[in-house]
Amino acid sequence: TPMLAYVFPTLVARLGCEDLDGIAHLPEVMRPDPEQKPVELSRPVEESEEVRLQLAQFVAALLKRCNNNQIYSYVDEATGLLRAQAMDPFHEVKFFACETMIAFCYNHAEMLLHFT
């Protein structure tokens, strides 16, 4: 639907998940090994924990309502959103992200094969 073309980029910008690892600006030879990836965001783009929790609930509702055809074009954005939320310093956002990630992986497993 045309709404998704606006919603996903807005959520990606709002949650700051364009470059979660902080290495997009580095040349390939200077990038750290994958096992050295960060596990928690030090300073989320959105400062309010309550707003981040509401955004997590919105992302969960959005992903729950999208079918495979709708989510196909935005699978990288969706996984980035879930990863950013799982790295959130607020424990309730992390918990909600993990619940959403379980449902997303269960419902869209065939699309996620390149992430393994």
Coordinates of N, CA and C in Angstrom, one line a residue:
T1 N 0.8 -1.2 0.0 CA 0.0 0.0 0.0 C 0.9 1.2 0.0
P2 N 0.4 2.3 -0.5 CA 1.2 3.6 -0.6 C 1.6 4.1 0.8
M3 N 0.8 3.8 1.8 CA 1.1 4.3 3.2 C 2.5 3.7 3.6
L4 N 2.8 2.5 3.3 CA 4.1 1.9 3.8 C 5.3 2.6 3.2
A5 N 5.2 3.2 2.1 CA 6.3 3.9 1.5 C 6.6 5.2 2.3
Y6 N 5.7 5.6 3.1 CA 5.9 6.8 4.0 C 6.3 6.3 5.4
V7 N 5.6 5.3 5.9 CA 5.7 4.9 7.3 C 7.1 4.3 7.6
F8 N 7.5 3.4 6.7 CA 8.8 2.7 7.0 C 10.0 3.7 7.1
P9 N 10.2 4.6 6.0 CA 11.3 5.5 6.1 C 11.2 6.5 7.3
T10 N 10.0 6.8 7.7 CA 9.8 7.7 8.9 C 10.2 7.0 10.1
L11 N 9.8 5.7 10.3 CA 10.1 5.0 11.5 C 11.7 4.7 11.6
V12 N 12.3 4.4 10.4 CA 13.7 4.2 10.4 C 14.4 5.5 10.8
A13 N 14.0 6.6 10.4 CA 14.6 7.9 10.8 C 14.4 8.2 12.2
R14 N 13.1 8.0 12.7 CA 12.8 8.3 14.1 C 13.5 7.4 15.1
L15 N 13.7 6.1 14.7 CA 14.4 5.2 15.6 C 15.9 5.2 15.4
G16 N 16.4 5.9 14.4 CA 17.8 5.9 14.1 C 18.5 4.6 13.7
C17 N 17.8 3.8 12.9 CA 18.3 2.5 12.6 C 18.9 2.4 11.2
E18 N 19.3 3.6 10.6 CA 19.9 3.5 9.3 C 21.3 2.9 9.4
D19 N 22.1 3.2 10.4 CA 23.4 2.7 10.6 C 23.6 2.3 12.1
L20 N 23.0 1.2 12.5 CA 23.1 0.8 13.9 C 24.5 0.5 14.4
D21 N 25.3 0.0 13.5 CA 26.7 -0.3 13.8 C 27.6 0.9 13.8
G22 N 27.2 2.0 13.2 CA 28.0 3.1 13.2 C 29.3 3.0 12.3
I23 N 29.1 2.2 11.2 CA 30.3 1.9 10.4 C 30.1 2.3 8.9
A24 N 29.0 2.8 8.6 CA 28.7 3.1 7.2 C 29.7 4.1 6.6
H25 N 30.3 5.0 7.4 CA 31.2 6.0 6.9 C 32.6 5.4 6.8
L26 N 32.9 4.2 7.3 CA 34.2 3.6 7.3 C 34.5 2.8 6.0
P27 N 35.7 2.9 5.5 CA 36.1 2.0 4.3 C 36.0 0.6 4.8
E28 N 35.8 -0.3 3.8 CA 35.6 -1.8 4.1 C 36.7 -2.3 5.0
V29 N 38.0 -1.9 4.7 CA 39.1 -2.5 5.4 C 39.2 -2.1 6.8
M30 N 38.5 -1.0 7.2 CA 38.6 -0.5 8.5 C 37.4 -0.9 9.4
R31 N 36.5 -1.6 8.8 CA 35.3 -2.0 9.6 C 35.6 -3.2 10.5
P32 N 35.1 -3.2 11.7 CA 35.4 -4.2 12.7 C 34.7 -5.5 12.3
D33 N 35.2 -6.6 12.9 CA 34.6 -7.9 12.7 C 33.1 -7.9 13.1
P34 N 32.3 -8.8 12.5 CA 30.9 -8.8 12.9 C 30.6 -9.2 14.3
E35 N 31.5 -9.9 14.9 CA 31.3 -10.3 16.3 C 31.5 -9.1 17.3
Q36 N 32.0 -8.0 16.7 CA 32.3 -6.8 17.5 C 31.2 -5.8 17.4
K37 N 30.0 -6.2 16.9 CA 28.9 -5.3 16.8 C 28.3 -4.8 18.1
P38 N 27.8 -3.6 18.2 CA 27.2 -3.2 19.5 C 26.0 -4.0 19.8
V39 N 25.7 -4.1 21.1 CA 24.6 -4.8 21.6 C 23.5 -3.9 22.2
E40 N 23.9 -2.6 22.5 CA 22.9 -1.7 23.0 C 23.2 -0.3 22.5
L41 N 22.1 0.4 22.2 CA 22.3 1.8 21.8 C 22.7 2.7 22.9
S42 N 23.8 3.5 22.7 CA 24.2 4.4 23.8 C 23.3 5.6 23.9
R43 N 22.9 6.2 22.8 CA 22.0 7.4 22.8 C 21.0 7.2 21.7
P44 N 19.8 6.7 22.1 CA 18.8 6.6 21.1 C 18.4 8.0 20.5
V45 N 18.0 8.0 19.2 CA 17.6 9.3 18.6 C 16.4 9.9 19.4
E46 N 15.4 9.1 19.7 CA 14.3 9.5 20.5 C 14.6 9.3 21.9
E47 N 14.6 10.4 22.7 CA 15.1 10.4 24.1 C 14.0 9.8 25.0
S48 N 12.8 10.0 24.7 CA 11.7 9.6 25.6 C 11.5 8.1 25.6
E49 N 11.6 7.4 26.8 CA 11.3 6.0 26.8 C 9.9 5.7 26.5
E50 N 9.0 6.5 26.9 CA 7.5 6.3 26.7 C 7.2 6.4 25.2
V51 N 7.8 7.3 24.5 CA 7.6 7.5 23.1 C 8.2 6.3 22.3
R52 N 9.4 5.8 22.8 CA 10.0 4.7 22.1 C 9.1 3.4 22.3
L53 N 8.5 3.3 23.5 CA 7.6 2.2 23.8 C 6.4 2.2 22.9
Q54 N 5.8 3.4 22.7 CA 4.7 3.6 21.8 C 5.1 3.3 20.4
L55 N 6.3 3.7 20.0 CA 6.7 3.3 18.6 C 6.9 1.8 18.4
A56 N 7.4 1.2 19.5 CA 7.6 -0.3 19.4 C 6.2 -1.0 19.3
Q57 N 5.2 -0.5 20.0 CA 3.8 -1.0 19.8 C 3.3 -0.7 18.5
F58 N 3.6 0.4 17.9 CA 3.1 0.8 16.5 C 3.8 -0.2 15.5
V59 N 5.1 -0.4 15.7 CA 5.8 -1.3 14.7 C 5.3 -2.7 14.8
A60 N 5.0 -3.1 16.0 CA 4.4 -4.5 16.2 C 3.1 -4.6 15.5
A61 N 2.2 -3.6 15.7 CA 0.9 -3.6 15.0 C 1.0 -3.5 13.5
L62 N 2.0 -2.7 13.0 CA 2.2 -2.6 11.6 C 2.6 -3.9 11.0
L63 N 3.6 -4.5 11.6 CA 4.2 -5.8 11.1 C 3.2 -6.9 11.2
K64 N 2.3 -6.9 12.2 CA 1.3 -7.9 12.3 C 0.3 -7.8 11.2
R65 N 0.0 -6.6 10.8 CA -1.0 -6.4 9.7 C -0.5 -6.6 8.3
C66 N 0.8 -6.6 8.1 CA 1.4 -6.7 6.8 C 1.5 -8.1 6.3
N67 N 1.1 -8.4 5.1 CA 1.3 -9.7 4.6 C 2.6 -9.8 3.8
N68 N 3.0 -11.0 3.3 CA 4.3 -11.2 2.7 C 4.5 -10.2 1.5
N69 N 3.5 -10.0 0.7 CA 3.6 -9.1 -0.5 C 3.9 -7.7 0.0
Q70 N 3.2 -7.2 1.0 CA 3.4 -5.9 1.5 C 4.8 -5.7 2.2
I71 N 5.2 -6.6 2.9 CA 6.4 -6.5 3.7 C 7.7 -6.8 2.8
Y72 N 7.5 -7.4 1.7 CA 8.6 -7.8 0.8 C 9.6 -6.6 0.5
S73 N 9.0 -5.5 0.1 CA 9.8 -4.4 -0.2 C 10.5 -3.7 0.9
Y74 N 10.1 -4.0 2.1 CA 10.6 -3.3 3.3 C 11.2 -4.3 4.4
V75 N 11.6 -5.5 3.9 CA 12.1 -6.4 4.9 C 13.4 -6.0 5.6
D76 N 14.2 -5.3 4.9 CA 15.4 -4.7 5.5 C 15.1 -3.6 6.5
E77 N 14.2 -2.8 6.2 CA 13.8 -1.7 7.1 C 13.1 -2.4 8.4
A78 N 12.3 -3.4 8.1 CA 11.6 -4.0 9.2 C 12.6 -4.7 10.2
T79 N 13.5 -5.4 9.6 CA 14.5 -6.0 10.5 C 15.4 -5.0 11.2
G80 N 15.7 -3.9 10.5 CA 16.5 -2.8 11.2 C 15.7 -2.2 12.3
L81 N 14.4 -2.0 12.2 CA 13.5 -1.5 13.2 C 13.5 -2.4 14.4
L82 N 13.3 -3.7 14.2 CA 13.3 -4.7 15.3 C 14.7 -4.8 16.0
R83 N 15.7 -4.7 15.2 CA 17.1 -4.8 15.8 C 17.3 -3.5 16.6
A84 N 16.9 -2.3 16.1 CA 17.1 -1.1 16.9 C 16.4 -1.2 18.2
Q85 N 15.1 -1.7 18.2 CA 14.3 -1.8 19.4 C 14.9 -2.8 20.3
A86 N 15.5 -3.9 19.8 CA 16.1 -4.9 20.7 C 17.3 -4.4 21.3
M87 N 17.9 -3.4 20.8 CA 19.2 -2.8 21.3 C 18.9 -1.5 22.2
D88 N 17.6 -1.2 22.4 CA 17.2 -0.1 23.2 C 17.6 -0.2 24.7
P89 N 18.0 0.8 25.3 CA 18.4 0.7 26.7 C 17.2 0.5 27.7
F90 N 16.0 0.8 27.2 CA 14.8 0.7 28.1 C 14.3 -0.8 28.0
H91 N 14.2 -1.4 29.2 CA 13.9 -2.9 29.2 C 12.6 -3.2 28.6
E92 N 11.6 -2.4 28.8 CA 10.2 -2.6 28.2 C 10.2 -2.6 26.7
V93 N 11.0 -1.7 26.1 CA 11.1 -1.7 24.6 C 11.8 -2.9 24.1
K94 N 12.8 -3.4 24.8 CA 13.5 -4.6 24.5 C 12.6 -5.8 24.5
F95 N 11.8 -5.9 25.6 CA 10.9 -7.0 25.7 C 9.9 -7.0 24.6
F96 N 9.3 -5.9 24.3 CA 8.3 -5.8 23.3 C 8.9 -6.1 21.9
A97 N 10.1 -5.6 21.7 CA 10.8 -5.9 20.4 C 11.1 -7.4 20.3
C98 N 11.4 -8.1 21.3 CA 11.7 -9.5 21.3 C 10.4 -10.3 21.0
E99 N 9.3 -9.9 21.6 CA 8.0 -10.5 21.3 C 7.6 -10.3 19.8
T100 N 7.8 -9.1 19.3 CA 7.5 -8.8 17.9 C 8.4 -9.5 17.0
M101 N 9.7 -9.6 17.4 CA 10.6 -10.4 16.5 C 10.3 -11.8 16.4
I102 N 9.8 -12.4 17.5 CA 9.4 -13.8 17.4 C 8.2 -14.0 16.4
A103 N 7.2 -13.2 16.5 CA 6.1 -13.2 15.6 C 6.5 -12.9 14.2
F104 N 7.4 -11.9 14.0 CA 7.8 -11.6 12.6 C 8.6 -12.7 12.0
C105 N 9.5 -13.3 12.7 CA 10.2 -14.5 12.2 C 9.4 -15.7 11.9
Y106 N 8.4 -15.9 12.7 CA 7.5 -17.0 12.5 C 6.6 -16.8 11.2
N107 N 6.1 -15.6 11.1 CA 5.2 -15.3 9.9 C 5.9 -15.0 8.6
H108 N 7.2 -14.6 8.6 CA 7.9 -14.3 7.4 C 9.2 -15.0 7.3
A109 N 9.3 -16.2 7.7 CA 10.6 -17.0 7.8 C 11.2 -17.1 6.4
E110 N 10.4 -17.3 5.4 CA 11.0 -17.5 4.0 C 11.7 -16.3 3.5
M111 N 11.3 -15.1 4.0 CA 11.9 -13.9 3.5 C 13.2 -13.6 4.3
L112 N 13.4 -14.2 5.4 CA 14.5 -13.9 6.3 C 15.7 -14.8 6.1
L113 N 15.7 -15.7 5.1 CA 16.8 -16.6 4.9 C 18.2 -16.0 4.7
H114 N 18.2 -14.8 4.1 CA 19.5 -14.1 3.8 C 20.0 -13.5 5.1
F115 N 19.3 -13.5 6.2 CA 19.8 -12.9 7.5 C 20.5 -13.9 8.3
T116 N 20.4 -15.2 8.0 CA 21.0 -16.3 8.8 C 22.5 -16.4 8.6

